[in-house]
Amino acid sequence: MGLQLPRRAAGKTDALRRFAALAAVGAGVLVVSGCSDRTQGQWKRFAMPDPASEQGERILSLWQGAWIAALITGLIVWGLIFYAIIRFRRRNADEIPVQTRYNLPLEIFYTIAPVIMVIVFFAKTVDTQNYVLDEDRPVDNCMEITGQQWSWTFNYGVGEKGDCDVTPDTTEFPYESYVYTAGTGSDIPDLYLPVGETTRFNLHSPDVIHDFGVPGFLMKMDVIPGRVNHYAITPTTIGDFKGKCYELCGTYHSRMLFNVHVVSREDYDAHLRELEAAGNTSDLPLIGGEYASTQAGLEAGQQDEEEAE
């Protein structure tokens, strides 16, 4: 009995050529359509926002490096795949390509290369994380940020700054007095930051987990009841930005928005004076009172259950 080989489909090569030509035309159209400065910037940043903070620039570098490494890896793999397709293709109807069971050098490479990539990715990520979350970095301002269902309260310190370290049981805060902006479900609050100065955010929640972040700064962090997370930002660009809650926190999570205004030190001080003149003053920051370390209503619910038993 003779060897049965599959027949080549008639016209298959011409169909592949036409498909390749169409793909090339489509790629050319995409390239031409992406010639605007804005689009070119998005391609350069791999769809990340243009960073408006010192910390965001380091995060963007990590993001770009990861994408470049991934694309290089993809090109190598795609190149090997197409090389094998072309180099070892069947050339005649009665020919069987050489069958290779294994290639030891190639298998060693495919094992070692991913391990090296993971080690490099891990080291670069830890280095960036240590930089943006550096506890020893001097800060110029401390703010107590409260995320509550479903808006934000921004507490600005007035006077001389003290120790910015705050815990859930803290009774002494960095400043002797505060002015504040409190948003509601129908009133989006405004956050003011001085440009070129490092501001530390102490994050509080009296109810559920929220997440405080500004896309333009490329940083965000969970706001967790019972603990005080924190991070610092150094804005580098004067302008207006948008902030939001990144954690699904309840029915009106979509309303947890806020506006960010990066201004000069003079305008920042003027805004604090406006809040003071409006009567938005307090000896202590507004962080949720007795429910700062437990979810609101939790203790009452437990008491009701005990009474029912």
mmCIF file of N, CA and C in Angstrom, residues 61-70 72-73 112-129:
data_model
loop_
_atom_site.group_PDB
_atom_site.id
_atom_site.type_symbol
_atom_site.label_atom_id
_atom_site.label_comp_id
_atom_site.label_asym_id
_atom_site.label_seq_id
_atom_site.Cartn_x
_atom_site.Cartn_y
_atom_site.Cartn_z
ATOM 1 N N SER A 61 7.784 54.675 33.069
ATOM 2 C CA SER A 61 9.005 54.025 32.571
ATOM 3 C C SER A 61 8.926 52.513 32.758
ATOM 4 N N LEU A 62 8.412 52.075 33.917
ATOM 5 C CA LEU A 62 8.245 50.639 34.155
ATOM 6 C C LEU A 62 7.256 50.049 33.160
ATOM 7 N N TRP A 63 6.149 50.737 32.934
ATOM 8 C CA TRP A 63 5.124 50.275 31.995
ATOM 9 C C TRP A 63 5.693 50.154 30.585
ATOM 10 N N GLN A 64 6.414 51.170 30.143
ATOM 11 C CA GLN A 64 6.983 51.140 28.799
ATOM 12 C C GLN A 64 8.018 50.032 28.667
ATOM 13 N N GLY A 65 8.872 49.880 29.680
ATOM 14 C CA GLY A 65 9.878 48.827 29.625
ATOM 15 C C GLY A 65 9.265 47.446 29.546
ATOM 16 N N ALA A 66 8.167 47.224 30.300
ATOM 17 C CA ALA A 66 7.504 45.924 30.265
ATOM 18 C C ALA A 66 6.920 45.645 28.884
ATOM 19 N N TRP A 67 6.312 46.670 28.270
ATOM 20 C CA TRP A 67 5.736 46.484 26.943
ATOM 21 C C TRP A 67 6.818 46.243 25.891
ATOM 22 N N ILE A 68 7.917 46.975 25.992
ATOM 23 C CA ILE A 68 9.003 46.789 25.016
ATOM 24 C C ILE A 68 9.560 45.370 25.116
ATOM 25 N N ALA A 69 9.778 44.900 26.346
ATOM 26 C CA ALA A 69 10.276 43.533 26.528
ATOM 27 C C ALA A 69 9.282 42.508 25.992
ATOM 28 N N ALA A 70 7.982 42.750 26.224
ATOM 29 C CA ALA A 70 6.967 41.817 25.737
ATOM 30 C C ALA A 70 6.925 41.805 24.208
ATOM 31 N N ILE A 72 9.412 42.568 22.129
ATOM 32 C CA ILE A 72 10.626 41.902 21.625
ATOM 33 C C ILE A 72 10.471 40.390 21.716
ATOM 34 N N THR A 73 9.936 39.925 22.847
ATOM 35 C CA THR A 73 9.708 38.491 23.007
ATOM 36 C C THR A 73 8.727 37.984 21.959
ATOM 37 N N ILE A 112 15.165 28.885 30.133
ATOM 38 C CA ILE A 112 15.967 29.871 30.866
ATOM 39 C C ILE A 112 15.487 31.291 30.596
ATOM 40 N N ALA A 113 15.153 31.608 29.343
ATOM 41 C CA ALA A 113 14.768 32.982 28.989
ATOM 42 C C ALA A 113 13.570 33.485 29.786
ATOM 43 N N PRO A 114 12.469 32.722 29.925
ATOM 44 C CA PRO A 114 11.357 33.238 30.739
ATOM 45 C C PRO A 114 11.723 33.463 32.201
ATOM 46 N N VAL A 115 12.582 32.599 32.760
ATOM 47 C CA VAL A 115 13.003 32.771 34.149
ATOM 48 C C VAL A 115 13.774 34.081 34.308
ATOM 49 N N ILE A 116 14.665 34.365 33.356
ATOM 50 C CA ILE A 116 15.437 35.613 33.405
ATOM 51 C C ILE A 116 14.497 36.814 33.282
ATOM 52 N N MET A 117 13.507 36.723 32.396
ATOM 53 C CA MET A 117 12.571 37.830 32.214
ATOM 54 C C MET A 117 11.770 38.092 33.489
ATOM 55 N N VAL A 118 11.314 37.019 34.144
ATOM 56 C CA VAL A 118 10.546 37.191 35.380
ATOM 57 C C VAL A 118 11.402 37.849 36.453
ATOM 58 N N ILE A 119 12.666 37.443 36.556
ATOM 59 C CA ILE A 119 13.569 38.032 37.560
ATOM 60 C C ILE A 119 13.763 39.526 37.287
ATOM 61 N N VAL A 120 13.978 39.876 36.019
ATOM 62 C CA VAL A 120 14.186 41.289 35.667
ATOM 63 C C VAL A 120 12.925 42.097 35.923
ATOM 64 N N PHE A 121 11.762 41.572 35.513
ATOM 65 C CA PHE A 121 10.495 42.264 35.763
ATOM 66 C C PHE A 121 10.290 42.492 37.260
ATOM 67 N N PHE A 122 10.552 41.450 38.050
ATOM 68 C CA PHE A 122 10.357 41.549 39.494
ATOM 69 C C PHE A 122 11.275 42.616 40.088
ATOM 70 N N ALA A 123 12.548 42.613 39.689
ATOM 71 C CA ALA A 123 13.510 43.574 40.240
ATOM 72 C C ALA A 123 13.121 45.007 39.868
ATOM 73 N N LYS A 124 12.741 45.220 38.607
ATOM 74 C CA LYS A 124 12.349 46.569 38.181
ATOM 75 C C LYS A 124 11.073 47.029 38.887
ATOM 76 N N THR A 125 10.127 46.118 39.091
ATOM 77 C CA THR A 125 8.877 46.478 39.769
ATOM 78 C C THR A 125 9.143 46.853 41.222
ATOM 79 N N VAL A 126 9.958 46.065 41.908
ATOM 80 C CA VAL A 126 10.280 46.364 43.308
ATOM 81 C C VAL A 126 11.025 47.693 43.407
ATOM 82 N N ASP A 127 11.941 47.945 42.479
ATOM 83 C CA ASP A 127 12.687 49.203 42.496
ATOM 84 C C ASP A 127 11.745 50.399 42.319
ATOM 85 N N THR A 128 10.798 50.301 41.380
ATOM 86 C CA THR A 128 9.837 51.394 41.172
ATOM 87 C C THR A 128 8.923 51.553 42.374
ATOM 88 N N GLN A 129 8.466 50.435 42.926
ATOM 89 C CA GLN A 129 7.586 50.495 44.098
ATOM 90 C C GLN A 129 8.292 51.136 45.285
#
